[in-house]
């Protein structure tokens, strides 16, 4: 059994949750991973101050696609004001695999793009790890 | 039975890094297109210079300074001779990126104006794109691209029709593509550029380390390459140009060493090549690169090319065994340098590289600083394996085994 490429990671990679587009949509953002040129965008529909619907689109490695898929389940229904408080630790813990320094941006790209869409802050998420 | 690469240069022992173990495993290095490993002779030339001959150049009268001067001058002689260039037309830069920027700023600003065009190709490294974008924006010129065809090649007819439009002042293109591997017909291209009254610049980063290169015979006005990919240290690149064209250019970076005299309001320029080398040059690095070219000359660049071509042919054959694997670029080893970029159905290139590393094999994944080309190829990224003098068929076997194992991790079936 591979440490990084666990079954659930590969499962999310092959059949990602909440991928596609939303039309109409209230919020959106698109980001690139400067290291590899991968691209990830998000469309969000808002209701009563919460994320009502959310879809990712783009292409990337198993880690970035699985991270987006796994995060999407948590993000749906979340209050917008809580999204800005999500940090790198939240994402890495949710992902549940050891993420090396070189793959960190792969894991965090989805959070960067979602925070960018919701708060306008498109900096890379940080954390204690 | 798979073909066997007939030659191994048997030089791995010359490179100390191959004595290292990673989790008990040897280093299988297939990333020489990014940077080469260094032979002991280069490492010891660098340290010997720093230990025994270190002084600044061009200014000292004492014996040690004269040794440093002599070492630096000899290094330039050797490096120029290696590529058939003249000493005064051989300028040291930080890397090939700086060499291209030098031309864009010094030659480009004086010779490119509004309504002019700069022609590059879709297979360029960002180093041979961005300086021209900035120049064209600044001068009101247009930047046009020669297309790459399905075989990963450029068309001479397309070059001719671009030149026939009459506005092209400069054509900049790579000798060997760092993604496709394509070896471009440099002499045929520069002849057409010259006939049209335009100037040519060739990016030799992926050529000089791997095949005989004679810049005079190739006929480029400017030819740049980078030391660290040619067994030399980082921090040194080379720009070759005809002295007449350099004489007509304004300097790029300015300051010490590049002047003849400085008055309160103005200065005059030193002779070539110093005019283009402001400040203390890369002395130890030049000595190190000279040791690298000595080493390559002793191996004989024709043999290096024969070795890498047969290894590349072997690599193309073996990669074809991997289900879902698609190589980009020319189909035969004859027309390509020692590299293969590829994608594997159902796996992202980053994951391919990560899983190759599980098998102890170093390959690179990403856009390889060629994002426009990636867009033309319709991929976001590729994995790339590239060879050097120290590789042999067993390295390719290890790569192919690691790719098969990686596909299994991803639960991809036999075919
Ligand atoms: C074709 C080509 N051009 C330019 C470069 C840039 O080389 P450097 O970073 O040494 O300037 C590279 C290497 O990455 C290359 O492969």
mmCIF file with all atom_site columns, C-alpha atoms in Angstrom, chain A:
data_model
loop_
_atom_site.group_PDB
_atom_site.id
_atom_site.type_symbol
_atom_site.label_atom_id
_atom_site.label_alt_id
_atom_site.label_comp_id
_atom_site.label_asym_id
_atom_site.label_entity_id
_atom_site.label_seq_id
_atom_site.pdbx_PDB_ins_code
_atom_site.Cartn_x
_atom_site.Cartn_y
_atom_site.Cartn_z
_atom_site.occupancy
_atom_site.B_iso_or_equiv
_atom_site.pdbx_formal_charge
_atom_site.auth_seq_id
_atom_site.auth_comp_id
_atom_site.auth_asym_id
_atom_site.auth_atom_id
_atom_site.pdbx_PDB_model_num
ATOM 1   C CA . UNK A 1 1   ? 0.000   0.000  0.000   1.00 0.00 ? 1   UNK A CA 1
ATOM 2   C CA . UNK A 1 2   ? 1.449   3.334  -1.094  1.00 0.00 ? 2   UNK A CA 1
ATOM 3   C CA . UNK A 1 3   ? 1.748   6.077  1.553   1.00 0.00 ? 3   UNK A CA 1
ATOM 4   C CA . UNK A 1 4   ? 0.798   8.880  -0.756  1.00 0.00 ? 4   UNK A CA 1
ATOM 5   C CA . UNK A 1 5   ? -1.352  7.212  -3.374  1.00 0.00 ? 5   UNK A CA 1
ATOM 6   C CA . UNK A 1 6   ? -3.846  5.638  -0.951  1.00 0.00 ? 6   UNK A CA 1
ATOM 7   C CA . UNK A 1 7   ? -6.922  4.010  -2.419  1.00 0.00 ? 7   UNK A CA 1
ATOM 8   C CA . UNK A 1 8   ? -9.228  6.853  -1.416  1.00 0.00 ? 8   UNK A CA 1
ATOM 9   C CA . UNK A 1 9   ? -6.862  9.423  -2.972  1.00 0.00 ? 9   UNK A CA 1
ATOM 10  C CA . UNK A 1 10  ? -6.868  7.543  -6.262  1.00 0.00 ? 10  UNK A CA 1
ATOM 11  C CA . UNK A 1 11  ? -10.613 7.046  -6.005  1.00 0.00 ? 11  UNK A CA 1
ATOM 12  C CA . UNK A 1 12  ? -11.138 10.816 -5.671  1.00 0.00 ? 12  UNK A CA 1
ATOM 13  C CA . UNK A 1 13  ? -8.651  11.430 -8.497  1.00 0.00 ? 13  UNK A CA 1
ATOM 14  C CA . UNK A 1 14  ? -10.462 9.125  -10.879 1.00 0.00 ? 14  UNK A CA 1
ATOM 15  C CA . UNK A 1 15  ? -13.970 10.126 -9.839  1.00 0.00 ? 15  UNK A CA 1
ATOM 16  C CA . UNK A 1 16  ? -13.708 13.595 -8.338  1.00 0.00 ? 16  UNK A CA 1
ATOM 17  C CA . UNK A 1 17  ? -16.728 14.954 -6.444  1.00 0.00 ? 17  UNK A CA 1
ATOM 18  C CA . UNK A 1 18  ? -18.239 18.288 -7.401  1.00 0.00 ? 18  UNK A CA 1
ATOM 19  C CA . UNK A 1 19  ? -16.301 18.789 -10.611 1.00 0.00 ? 19  UNK A CA 1
ATOM 20  C CA . UNK A 1 20  ? -17.856 20.745 -13.459 1.00 0.00 ? 20  UNK A CA 1
ATOM 21  C CA . UNK A 1 21  ? -19.259 24.230 -13.901 1.00 0.00 ? 21  UNK A CA 1
ATOM 22  C CA . UNK A 1 22  ? -22.115 26.245 -12.419 1.00 0.00 ? 22  UNK A CA 1
ATOM 23  C CA . UNK A 1 23  ? -24.224 28.637 -14.421 1.00 0.00 ? 23  UNK A CA 1
ATOM 24  C CA . UNK A 1 24  ? -25.415 30.996 -13.021 1.00 0.00 ? 24  UNK A CA 1
ATOM 25  C CA . UNK A 1 25  ? -22.887 31.438 -10.233 1.00 0.00 ? 25  UNK A CA 1
ATOM 26  C CA . UNK A 1 26  ? -22.178 34.074 -7.599  1.00 0.00 ? 26  UNK A CA 1
ATOM 27  C CA . UNK A 1 27  ? -18.441 33.685 -7.071  1.00 0.00 ? 27  UNK A CA 1
ATOM 28  C CA . UNK A 1 28  ? -15.591 32.301 -9.097  1.00 0.00 ? 28  UNK A CA 1
ATOM 29  C CA . UNK A 1 29  ? -11.810 32.237 -9.325  1.00 0.00 ? 29  UNK A CA 1
ATOM 30  C CA . UNK A 1 30  ? -9.116  30.565 -11.376 1.00 0.00 ? 30  UNK A CA 1
ATOM 31  C CA . UNK A 1 31  ? -5.578  29.789 -10.251 1.00 0.00 ? 31  UNK A CA 1
ATOM 32  C CA . UNK A 1 32  ? -2.413  28.253 -11.636 1.00 0.00 ? 32  UNK A CA 1
ATOM 33  C CA . UNK A 1 33  ? 0.195   26.212 -9.904  1.00 0.00 ? 33  UNK A CA 1
ATOM 34  C CA . UNK A 1 34  ? 3.289   28.101 -11.039 1.00 0.00 ? 34  UNK A CA 1
ATOM 35  C CA . UNK A 1 35  ? 5.474   25.018 -10.692 1.00 0.00 ? 35  UNK A CA 1
ATOM 36  C CA . UNK A 1 36  ? 3.633   22.798 -13.099 1.00 0.00 ? 36  UNK A CA 1
ATOM 37  C CA . UNK A 1 37  ? 1.186   24.996 -14.980 1.00 0.00 ? 37  UNK A CA 1
ATOM 38  C CA . UNK A 1 38  ? -1.758  23.094 -13.588 1.00 0.00 ? 38  UNK A CA 1
ATOM 39  C CA . UNK A 1 39  ? -4.983  24.990 -13.483 1.00 0.00 ? 39  UNK A CA 1
ATOM 40  C CA . UNK A 1 40  ? -7.872  24.875 -11.046 1.00 0.00 ? 40  UNK A CA 1
ATOM 41  C CA . UNK A 1 41  ? -10.987 27.005 -11.071 1.00 0.00 ? 41  UNK A CA 1
ATOM 42  C CA . UNK A 1 42  ? -14.049 27.136 -8.842  1.00 0.00 ? 42  UNK A CA 1
ATOM 43  C CA . UNK A 1 43  ? -17.647 28.236 -9.302  1.00 0.00 ? 43  UNK A CA 1
ATOM 44  C CA . UNK A 1 44  ? -19.726 28.939 -6.201  1.00 0.00 ? 44  UNK A CA 1
ATOM 45  C CA . UNK A 1 45  ? -23.417 29.599 -5.630  1.00 0.00 ? 45  UNK A CA 1
ATOM 46  C CA . UNK A 1 46  ? -24.255 31.394 -2.371  1.00 0.00 ? 46  UNK A CA 1
ATOM 47  C CA . UNK A 1 47  ? -27.444 31.164 -0.307  1.00 0.00 ? 47  UNK A CA 1
ATOM 48  C CA . UNK A 1 48  ? -28.051 32.815 3.099   1.00 0.00 ? 48  UNK A CA 1
ATOM 49  C CA . UNK A 1 49  ? -24.350 33.584 3.561   1.00 0.00 ? 49  UNK A CA 1
ATOM 50  C CA . UNK A 1 50  ? -23.335 29.988 2.943   1.00 0.00 ? 50  UNK A CA 1
ATOM 51  C CA . UNK A 1 51  ? -21.795 28.038 0.086   1.00 0.00 ? 51  UNK A CA 1
ATOM 52  C CA . UNK A 1 52  ? -24.830 26.431 -1.447  1.00 0.00 ? 52  UNK A CA 1
ATOM 53  C CA . UNK A 1 53  ? -23.219 24.780 -4.458  1.00 0.00 ? 53  UNK A CA 1
ATOM 54  C CA . UNK A 1 54  ? -19.616 24.521 -5.547  1.00 0.00 ? 54  UNK A CA 1
ATOM 55  C CA . UNK A 1 55  ? -17.865 23.017 -8.568  1.00 0.00 ? 55  UNK A CA 1
ATOM 56  C CA . UNK A 1 56  ? -14.187 22.755 -9.422  1.00 0.00 ? 56  UNK A CA 1
ATOM 57  C CA . UNK A 1 57  ? -12.816 22.587 -12.938 1.00 0.00 ? 57  UNK A CA 1
ATOM 58  C CA . UNK A 1 58  ? -9.327  22.311 -14.426 1.00 0.00 ? 58  UNK A CA 1
ATOM 59  C CA . UNK A 1 59  ? -6.591  19.752 -14.532 1.00 0.00 ? 59  UNK A CA 1
ATOM 60  C CA . UNK A 1 60  ? -3.906  18.598 -12.167 1.00 0.00 ? 60  UNK A CA 1
ATOM 61  C CA . UNK A 1 61  ? -2.126  15.736 -10.490 1.00 0.00 ? 61  UNK A CA 1
ATOM 62  C CA . UNK A 1 62  ? -3.712  13.109 -8.250  1.00 0.00 ? 62  UNK A CA 1
ATOM 63  C CA . UNK A 1 63  ? -2.889  15.105 -5.129  1.00 0.00 ? 63  UNK A CA 1
ATOM 64  C CA . UNK A 1 64  ? -4.401  18.375 -6.317  1.00 0.00 ? 64  UNK A CA 1
ATOM 65  C CA . UNK A 1 65  ? -7.508  16.755 -7.809  1.00 0.00 ? 65  UNK A CA 1
ATOM 66  C CA . UNK A 1 66  ? -8.127  14.554 -4.761  1.00 0.00 ? 66  UNK A CA 1
ATOM 67  C CA . UNK A 1 67  ? -7.600  17.490 -2.405  1.00 0.00 ? 67  UNK A CA 1
ATOM 68  C CA . UNK A 1 68  ? -10.187 19.556 -4.317  1.00 0.00 ? 68  UNK A CA 1
ATOM 69  C CA . UNK A 1 69  ? -12.633 16.665 -4.367  1.00 0.00 ? 69  UNK A CA 1
ATOM 70  C CA . UNK A 1 70  ? -12.270 15.928 -0.653  1.00 0.00 ? 70  UNK A CA 1
ATOM 71  C CA . UNK A 1 71  ? -12.443 19.612 0.318   1.00 0.00 ? 71  UNK A CA 1
ATOM 72  C CA . UNK A 1 72  ? -15.540 20.184 -1.819  1.00 0.00 ? 72  UNK A CA 1
ATOM 73  C CA . UNK A 1 73  ? -17.598 17.946 0.445   1.00 0.00 ? 73  UNK A CA 1
ATOM 74  C CA . UNK A 1 74  ? -16.590 19.970 3.506   1.00 0.00 ? 74  UNK A CA 1
ATOM 75  C CA . UNK A 1 75  ? -17.026 23.328 1.837   1.00 0.00 ? 75  UNK A CA 1
ATOM 76  C CA . UNK A 1 76  ? -20.609 22.821 0.787   1.00 0.00 ? 76  UNK A CA 1
ATOM 77  C CA . UNK A 1 77  ? -22.840 24.410 3.375   1.00 0.00 ? 77  UNK A CA 1
ATOM 78  C CA . UNK A 1 78  ? -19.992 26.277 5.032   1.00 0.00 ? 78  UNK A CA 1
ATOM 79  C CA . UNK A 1 79  ? -20.554 29.895 6.094   1.00 0.00 ? 79  UNK A CA 1
ATOM 80  C CA . UNK A 1 80  ? -18.616 32.293 3.860   1.00 0.00 ? 80  UNK A CA 1
ATOM 81  C CA . UNK A 1 81  ? -17.033 33.963 6.885   1.00 0.00 ? 81  UNK A CA 1
ATOM 82  C CA . UNK A 1 82  ? -15.572 30.634 7.978   1.00 0.00 ? 82  UNK A CA 1
ATOM 83  C CA . UNK A 1 83  ? -13.946 30.012 4.606   1.00 0.00 ? 83  UNK A CA 1
ATOM 84  C CA . UNK A 1 84  ? -11.468 32.850 5.172   1.00 0.00 ? 84  UNK A CA 1
ATOM 85  C CA . UNK A 1 85  ? -10.304 31.158 8.359   1.00 0.00 ? 85  UNK A CA 1
ATOM 86  C CA . UNK A 1 86  ? -9.423  27.846 6.710   1.00 0.00 ? 86  UNK A CA 1
ATOM 87  C CA . UNK A 1 87  ? -5.668  27.306 6.654   1.00 0.00 ? 87  UNK A CA 1
ATOM 88  C CA . UNK A 1 88  ? -3.137  24.868 5.273   1.00 0.00 ? 88  UNK A CA 1
ATOM 89  C CA . UNK A 1 89  ? -3.347  22.642 8.342   1.00 0.00 ? 89  UNK A CA 1
ATOM 90  C CA . UNK A 1 90  ? -7.066  22.163 7.771   1.00 0.00 ? 90  UNK A CA 1
ATOM 91  C CA . UNK A 1 91  ? -6.468  20.998 4.204   1.00 0.00 ? 91  UNK A CA 1
ATOM 92  C CA . UNK A 1 92  ? -3.475  18.744 4.928   1.00 0.00 ? 92  UNK A CA 1
ATOM 93  C CA . UNK A 1 93  ? -5.268  17.072 7.814   1.00 0.00 ? 93  UNK A CA 1
ATOM 94  C CA . UNK A 1 94  ? -8.351  16.543 5.709   1.00 0.00 ? 94  UNK A CA 1
ATOM 95  C CA . UNK A 1 95  ? -6.242  14.982 2.978   1.00 0.00 ? 95  UNK A CA 1
ATOM 96  C CA . UNK A 1 96  ? -4.751  12.533 5.471   1.00 0.00 ? 96  UNK A CA 1
ATOM 97  C CA . UNK A 1 97  ? -1.493  11.772 3.684   1.00 0.00 ? 97  UNK A CA 1
ATOM 98  C CA . UNK A 1 98  ? 2.102   12.914 4.256   1.00 0.00 ? 98  UNK A CA 1
ATOM 99  C CA . UNK A 1 99  ? 2.571   15.840 1.880   1.00 0.00 ? 99  UNK A CA 1
ATOM 100 C CA . UNK A 1 100 ? 6.190   16.608 1.020   1.00 0.00 ? 100 UNK A CA 1
ATOM 101 C CA . UNK A 1 101 ? 7.388   20.187 0.511   1.00 0.00 ? 101 UNK A CA 1
ATOM 102 C CA . UNK A 1 102 ? 7.378   19.724 -3.270  1.00 0.00 ? 102 UNK A CA 1
ATOM 103 C CA . UNK A 1 103 ? 3.755   18.558 -3.324  1.00 0.00 ? 103 UNK A CA 1
ATOM 104 C CA . UNK A 1 104 ? 2.421   21.081 -0.819  1.00 0.00 ? 104 UNK A CA 1
ATOM 105 C CA . UNK A 1 105 ? 1.213   23.492 -3.469  1.00 0.00 ? 105 UNK A CA 1
ATOM 106 C CA . UNK A 1 106 ? -0.611  20.642 -5.215  1.00 0.00 ? 106 UNK A CA 1
ATOM 107 C CA . UNK A 1 107 ? -2.540  19.978 -2.005  1.00 0.00 ? 107 UNK A CA 1
ATOM 108 C CA . UNK A 1 108 ? -3.270  23.643 -1.285  1.00 0.00 ? 108 UNK A CA 1
ATOM 109 C CA . UNK A 1 109 ? -4.242  24.921 -4.725  1.00 0.00 ? 109 UNK A CA 1
ATOM 110 C CA . UNK A 1 110 ? -7.947  24.260 -4.196  1.00 0.00 ? 110 UNK A CA 1
ATOM 111 C CA . UNK A 1 111 ? -8.046  26.139 -0.890  1.00 0.00 ? 111 UNK A CA 1
ATOM 112 C CA . UNK A 1 112 ? -6.183  29.035 -2.471  1.00 0.00 ? 112 UNK A CA 1
ATOM 113 C CA . UNK A 1 113 ? -8.709  29.297 -5.263  1.00 0.00 ? 113 UNK A CA 1
ATOM 114 C CA . UNK A 1 114 ? -11.745 28.949 -2.983  1.00 0.00 ? 114 UNK A CA 1
ATOM 115 C CA . UNK A 1 115 ? -10.448 31.543 -0.531  1.00 0.00 ? 115 UNK A CA 1
ATOM 116 C CA . UNK A 1 116 ? -9.689  33.794 -3.493  1.00 0.00 ? 116 UNK A CA 1
ATOM 117 C CA . UNK A 1 117 ? -13.259 33.468 -4.782  1.00 0.00 ? 117 UNK A CA 1
ATOM 118 C CA . UNK A 1 118 ? -14.836 34.068 -1.372  1.00 0.00 ? 118 UNK A CA 1
ATOM 119 C CA . UNK A 1 119 ? -12.551 36.622 0.285   1.00 0.00 ? 119 UNK A CA 1
ATOM 120 C CA . UNK A 1 120 ? -10.491 38.034 -2.567  1.00 0.00 ? 120 UNK A CA 1
ATOM 121 C CA . UNK A 1 121 ? -7.339  36.964 -0.719  1.00 0.00 ? 121 UNK A CA 1
ATOM 122 C CA . UNK A 1 122 ? -5.471  34.842 -3.240  1.00 0.00 ? 122 UNK A CA 1
ATOM 123 C CA . UNK A 1 123 ? -2.316  34.268 -1.182  1.00 0.00 ? 123 UNK A CA 1
ATOM 124 C CA . UNK A 1 124 ? -1.108  30.719 -0.577  1.00 0.00 ? 124 UNK A CA 1
ATOM 125 C CA . UNK A 1 125 ? -2.656  29.256 2.577   1.00 0.00 ? 125 UNK A CA 1
ATOM 126 C CA . UNK A 1 126 ? -0.207  28.893 5.440   1.00 0.00 ? 126 UNK A CA 1
ATOM 127 C CA . UNK A 1 127 ? -0.217  26.692 8.518   1.00 0.00 ? 127 UNK A CA 1
ATOM 128 C CA . UNK A 1 128 ? 1.930   25.496 11.362  1.00 0.00 ? 128 UNK A CA 1
ATOM 129 C CA . UNK A 1 129 ? 3.287   22.443 9.514   1.00 0.00 ? 129 UNK A CA 1
#
